[in-house]
CSV table of C-alpha atoms in Angstrom, one decimal:
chain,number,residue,atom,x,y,z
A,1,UNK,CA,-13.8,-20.1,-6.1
A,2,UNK,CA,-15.6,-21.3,-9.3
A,3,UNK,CA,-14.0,-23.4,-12.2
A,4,UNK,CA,-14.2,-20.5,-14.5
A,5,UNK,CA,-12.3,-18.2,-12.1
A,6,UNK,CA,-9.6,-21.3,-11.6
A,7,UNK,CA,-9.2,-21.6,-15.2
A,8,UNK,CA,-8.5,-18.0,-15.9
A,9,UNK,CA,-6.1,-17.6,-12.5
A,10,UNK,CA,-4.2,-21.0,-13.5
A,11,UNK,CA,-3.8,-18.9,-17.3
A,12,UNK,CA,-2.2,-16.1,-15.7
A,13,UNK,CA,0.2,-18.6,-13.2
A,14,UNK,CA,1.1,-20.4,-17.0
A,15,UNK,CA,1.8,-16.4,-18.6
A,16,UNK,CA,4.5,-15.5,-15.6
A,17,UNK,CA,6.6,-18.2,-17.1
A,18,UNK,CA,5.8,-16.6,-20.7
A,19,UNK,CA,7.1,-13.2,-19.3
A,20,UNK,CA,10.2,-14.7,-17.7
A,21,UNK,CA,11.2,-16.3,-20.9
A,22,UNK,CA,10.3,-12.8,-22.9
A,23,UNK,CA,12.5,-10.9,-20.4
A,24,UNK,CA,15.5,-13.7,-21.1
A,25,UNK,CA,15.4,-13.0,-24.3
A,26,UNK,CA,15.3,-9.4,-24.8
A,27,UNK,CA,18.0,-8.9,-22.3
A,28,UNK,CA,21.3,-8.2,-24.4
A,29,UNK,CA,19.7,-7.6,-27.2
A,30,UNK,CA,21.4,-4.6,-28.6
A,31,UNK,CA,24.5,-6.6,-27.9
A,32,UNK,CA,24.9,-7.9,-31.6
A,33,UNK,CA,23.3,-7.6,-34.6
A,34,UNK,CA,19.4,-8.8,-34.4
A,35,UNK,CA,19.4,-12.9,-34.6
A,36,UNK,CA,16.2,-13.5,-36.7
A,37,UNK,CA,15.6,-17.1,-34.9
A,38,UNK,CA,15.7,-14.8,-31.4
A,39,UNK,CA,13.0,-12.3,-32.9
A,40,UNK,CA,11.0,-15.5,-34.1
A,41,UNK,CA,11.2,-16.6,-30.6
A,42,UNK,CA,10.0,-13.6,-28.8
A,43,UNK,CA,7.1,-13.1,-31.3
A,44,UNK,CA,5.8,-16.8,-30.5
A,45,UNK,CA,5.7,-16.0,-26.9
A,46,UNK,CA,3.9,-12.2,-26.8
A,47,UNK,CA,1.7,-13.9,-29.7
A,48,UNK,CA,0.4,-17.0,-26.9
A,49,UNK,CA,0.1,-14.4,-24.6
A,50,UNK,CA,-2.5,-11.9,-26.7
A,51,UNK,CA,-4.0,-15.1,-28.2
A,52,UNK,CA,-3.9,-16.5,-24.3
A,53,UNK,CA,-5.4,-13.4,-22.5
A,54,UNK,CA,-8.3,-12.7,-25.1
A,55,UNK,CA,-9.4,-16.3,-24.8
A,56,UNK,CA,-9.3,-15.9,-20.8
A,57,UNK,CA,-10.9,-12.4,-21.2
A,58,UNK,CA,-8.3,-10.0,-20.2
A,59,UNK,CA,-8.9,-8.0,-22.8
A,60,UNK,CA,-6.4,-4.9,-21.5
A,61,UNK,CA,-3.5,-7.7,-21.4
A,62,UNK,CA,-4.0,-8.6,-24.5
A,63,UNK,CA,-4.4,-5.5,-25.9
A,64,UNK,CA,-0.9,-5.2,-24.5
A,65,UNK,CA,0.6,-7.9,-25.8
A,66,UNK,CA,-1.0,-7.2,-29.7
A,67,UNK,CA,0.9,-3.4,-29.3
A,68,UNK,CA,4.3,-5.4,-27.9
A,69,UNK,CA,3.5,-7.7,-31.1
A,70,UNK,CA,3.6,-5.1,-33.7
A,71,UNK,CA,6.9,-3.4,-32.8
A,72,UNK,CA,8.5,-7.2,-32.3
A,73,UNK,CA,7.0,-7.3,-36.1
A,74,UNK,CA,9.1,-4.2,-37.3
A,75,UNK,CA,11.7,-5.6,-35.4
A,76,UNK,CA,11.7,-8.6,-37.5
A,77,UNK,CA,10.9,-7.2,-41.1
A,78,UNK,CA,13.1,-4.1,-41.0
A,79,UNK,CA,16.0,-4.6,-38.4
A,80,UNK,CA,17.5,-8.2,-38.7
A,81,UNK,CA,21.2,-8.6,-38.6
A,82,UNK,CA,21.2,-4.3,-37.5
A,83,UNK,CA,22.1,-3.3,-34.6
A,84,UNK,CA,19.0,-2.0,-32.2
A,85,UNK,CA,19.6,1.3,-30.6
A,86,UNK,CA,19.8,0.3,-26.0
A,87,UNK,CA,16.6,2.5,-25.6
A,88,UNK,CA,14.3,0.0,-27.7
A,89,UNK,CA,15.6,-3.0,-25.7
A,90,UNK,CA,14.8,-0.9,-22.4
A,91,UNK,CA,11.8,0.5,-23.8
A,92,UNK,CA,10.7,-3.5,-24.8
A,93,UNK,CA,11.9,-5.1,-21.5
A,94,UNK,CA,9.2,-2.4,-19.9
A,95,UNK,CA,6.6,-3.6,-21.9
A,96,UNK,CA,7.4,-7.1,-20.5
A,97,UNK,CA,7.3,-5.2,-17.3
A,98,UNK,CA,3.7,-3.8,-18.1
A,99,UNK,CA,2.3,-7.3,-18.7
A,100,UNK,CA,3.7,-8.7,-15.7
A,101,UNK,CA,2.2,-5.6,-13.3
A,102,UNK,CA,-1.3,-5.8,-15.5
A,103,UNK,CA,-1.5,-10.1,-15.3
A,104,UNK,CA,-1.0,-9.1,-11.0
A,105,UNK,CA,-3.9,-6.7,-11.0
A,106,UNK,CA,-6.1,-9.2,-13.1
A,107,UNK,CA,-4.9,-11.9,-10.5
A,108,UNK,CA,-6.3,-9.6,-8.0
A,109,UNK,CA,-9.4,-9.3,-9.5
A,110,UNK,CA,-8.9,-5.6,-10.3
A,111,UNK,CA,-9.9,-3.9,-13.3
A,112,UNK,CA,-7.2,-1.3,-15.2
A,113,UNK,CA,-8.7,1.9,-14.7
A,114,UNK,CA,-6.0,4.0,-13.2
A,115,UNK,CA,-5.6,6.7,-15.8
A,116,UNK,CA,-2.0,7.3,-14.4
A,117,UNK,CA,-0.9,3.7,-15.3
A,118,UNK,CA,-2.4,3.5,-18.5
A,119,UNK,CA,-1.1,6.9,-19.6
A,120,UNK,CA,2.8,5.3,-18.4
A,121,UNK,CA,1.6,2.2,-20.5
A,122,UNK,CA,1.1,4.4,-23.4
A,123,UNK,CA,4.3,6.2,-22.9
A,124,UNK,CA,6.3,3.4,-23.8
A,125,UNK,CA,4.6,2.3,-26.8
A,126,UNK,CA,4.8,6.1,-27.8
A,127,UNK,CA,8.3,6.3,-27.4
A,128,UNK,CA,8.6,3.1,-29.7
A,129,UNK,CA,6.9,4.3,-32.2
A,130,UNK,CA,9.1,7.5,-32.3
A,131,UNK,CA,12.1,4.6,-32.7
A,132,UNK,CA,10.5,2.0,-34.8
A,133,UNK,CA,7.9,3.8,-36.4
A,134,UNK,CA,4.1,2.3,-37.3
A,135,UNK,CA,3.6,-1.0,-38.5
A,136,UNK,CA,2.6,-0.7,-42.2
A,137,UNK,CA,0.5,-3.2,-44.1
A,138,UNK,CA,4.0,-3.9,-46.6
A,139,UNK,CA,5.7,-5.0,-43.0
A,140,UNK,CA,2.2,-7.6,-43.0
A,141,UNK,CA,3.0,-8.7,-46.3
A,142,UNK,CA,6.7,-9.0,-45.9
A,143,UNK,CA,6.0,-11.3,-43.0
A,144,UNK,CA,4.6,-13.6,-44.9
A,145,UNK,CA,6.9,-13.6,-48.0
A,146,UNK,CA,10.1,-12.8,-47.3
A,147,UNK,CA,11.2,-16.3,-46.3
A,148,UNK,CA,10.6,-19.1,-48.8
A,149,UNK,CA,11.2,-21.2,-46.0
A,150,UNK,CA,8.6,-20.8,-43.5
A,151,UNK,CA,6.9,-23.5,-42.6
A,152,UNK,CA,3.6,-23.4,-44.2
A,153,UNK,CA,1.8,-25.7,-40.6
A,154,UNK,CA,2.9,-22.5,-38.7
A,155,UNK,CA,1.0,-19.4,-41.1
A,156,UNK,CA,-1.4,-22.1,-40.7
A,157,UNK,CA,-1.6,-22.0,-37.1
A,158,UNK,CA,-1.4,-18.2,-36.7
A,159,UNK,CA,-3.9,-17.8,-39.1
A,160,UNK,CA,-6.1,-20.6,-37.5
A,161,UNK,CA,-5.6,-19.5,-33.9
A,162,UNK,CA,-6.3,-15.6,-34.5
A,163,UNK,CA,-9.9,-17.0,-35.9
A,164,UNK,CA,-10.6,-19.4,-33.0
A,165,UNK,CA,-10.3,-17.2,-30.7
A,166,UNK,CA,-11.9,-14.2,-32.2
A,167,UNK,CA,-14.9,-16.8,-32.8
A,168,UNK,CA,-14.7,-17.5,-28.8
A,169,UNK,CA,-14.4,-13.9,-28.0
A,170,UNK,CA,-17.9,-13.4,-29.8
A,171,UNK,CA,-19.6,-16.2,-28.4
A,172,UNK,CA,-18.4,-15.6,-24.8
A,173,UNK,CA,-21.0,-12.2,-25.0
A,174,UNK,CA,-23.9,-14.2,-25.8
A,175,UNK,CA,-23.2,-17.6,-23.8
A,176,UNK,CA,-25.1,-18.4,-20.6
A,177,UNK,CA,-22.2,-19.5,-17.5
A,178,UNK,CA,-23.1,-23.4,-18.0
A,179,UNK,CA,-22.4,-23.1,-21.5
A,180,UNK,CA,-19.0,-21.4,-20.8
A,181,UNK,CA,-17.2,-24.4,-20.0
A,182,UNK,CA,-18.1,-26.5,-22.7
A,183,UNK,CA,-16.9,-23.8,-25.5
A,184,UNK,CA,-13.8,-23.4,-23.7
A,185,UNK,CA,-13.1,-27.2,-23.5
A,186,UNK,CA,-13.8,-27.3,-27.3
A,187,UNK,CA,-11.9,-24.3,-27.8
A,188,UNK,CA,-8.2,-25.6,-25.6
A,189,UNK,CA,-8.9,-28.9,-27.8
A,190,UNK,CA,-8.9,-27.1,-31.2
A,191,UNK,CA,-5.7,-24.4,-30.0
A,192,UNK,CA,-4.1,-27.6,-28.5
A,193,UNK,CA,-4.5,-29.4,-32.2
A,194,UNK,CA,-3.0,-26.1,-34.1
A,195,UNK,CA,0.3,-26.1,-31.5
A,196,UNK,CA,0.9,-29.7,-31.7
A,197,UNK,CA,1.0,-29.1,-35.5
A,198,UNK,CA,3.4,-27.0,-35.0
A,199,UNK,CA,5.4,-28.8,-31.9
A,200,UNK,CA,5.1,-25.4,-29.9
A,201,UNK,CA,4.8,-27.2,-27.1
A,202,UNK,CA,4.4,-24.4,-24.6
A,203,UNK,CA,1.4,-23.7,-26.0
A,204,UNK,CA,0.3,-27.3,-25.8
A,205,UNK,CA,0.9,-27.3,-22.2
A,206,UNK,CA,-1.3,-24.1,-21.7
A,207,UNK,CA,-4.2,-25.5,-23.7
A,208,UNK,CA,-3.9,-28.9,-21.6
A,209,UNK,CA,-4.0,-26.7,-17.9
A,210,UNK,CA,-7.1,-25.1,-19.4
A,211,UNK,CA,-8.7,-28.3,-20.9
A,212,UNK,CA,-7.6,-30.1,-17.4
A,213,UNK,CA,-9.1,-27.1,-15.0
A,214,UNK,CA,-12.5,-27.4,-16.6
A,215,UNK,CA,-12.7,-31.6,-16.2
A,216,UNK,CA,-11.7,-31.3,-12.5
């Protein structure tokens, strides 16, 4: 096994711990009224997963993840302290569900072409929608207003991780396999600066595995 296939199994051994947490989270949540510090929580997780997966390469995964993203979004603009109807918690927990069965095929080495399983992927995020609705550009903005006290390090660091990673996505078409390894060590060191800024040390942690995989 090459280092870059290590790298990108040990990401996917790091995410089953993300998913765990996800799942412990969204159980019981229709419970009580929608605890803006749990929502927070949830959308830091599915957000190091997209950001995660795209910087490993599994682009389906985080493709996932980015859809899970934007109805935990709605969630937090347009439901906190509502109650959630049991059908969006199920329908959420199987999305959690899909990354964990998606993250075990990419383990495997198999690609997501089973037009059976994406069409039951796509089911559930339909049948959100019909709850939730879309995200709209005003649920964006709200994000980014509605509290007066967010902390401005952490806009900073979604902001700043969205465009290393995008960057690192472009580069990785045109980058010869020796070169690989360097951009991803520069990469983990930058992502590792943004979480420390923000002490999510999960993230940190992540970043570190990578950084350490490619110095062994």
């Amino acid at each position: 096994m090459d280092k870059e296939q290590q790298i990108r199994l040990n990401f996917l051994d790091e995410a089953e711990a993300y998913f765990d947490s996800l799942e412990s989270h969204l159980l019981g949540l229709t419970q009580a009224e929608l605890d803006r510090q749990q929502v927070d929580t949830v959308l830091r997780l599915v957000h190091s997963v997209k950001g995660g997966a795209a910087m490993m390469s599994f682009v389906f995964l985080s493709e996932i993840a980015h859809r899970l993203e934007d109805f935990l979004k709605i969630l937090r603009v347009r439901y906190i302290n509502e109650r959630i109807e049991t059908e969006v918690e199920t329908l959420l927990l199987q999305g959690v569900d899909c990354l964990r069965n998606v993250s075990n095929l990419n383990r495997q080495g198999i690609e997501v072409i089973d037009a059976d399983f994406r069409e039951r992927i796509q089911s559930i995020f339909e049948q959100l929608r019909q709850h939730l609705g879309d995200l709209e550009a005003e649920d964006e903005d709200a994000l980014m207003k509605e509290d007066e006290n967010v902390d401005p390090a952490l806009l900073v660091f979604e902001e700043g991780v969205e465009t290393i990673l995008d960057r690192l996505e472009n580069q990785l078409k045109e980058l010869e396999i020796p070169e690989i390894a360097q951009e991803l060590r520069n990469t983990a060191e930058e992502l590792i600066n943004f979480g420390q800024i923000v002490q999510l040390e999960p993230f940190v942690n992540l970043c570190q595995s990578v950084q350490n995989q490619i110095d062994i």
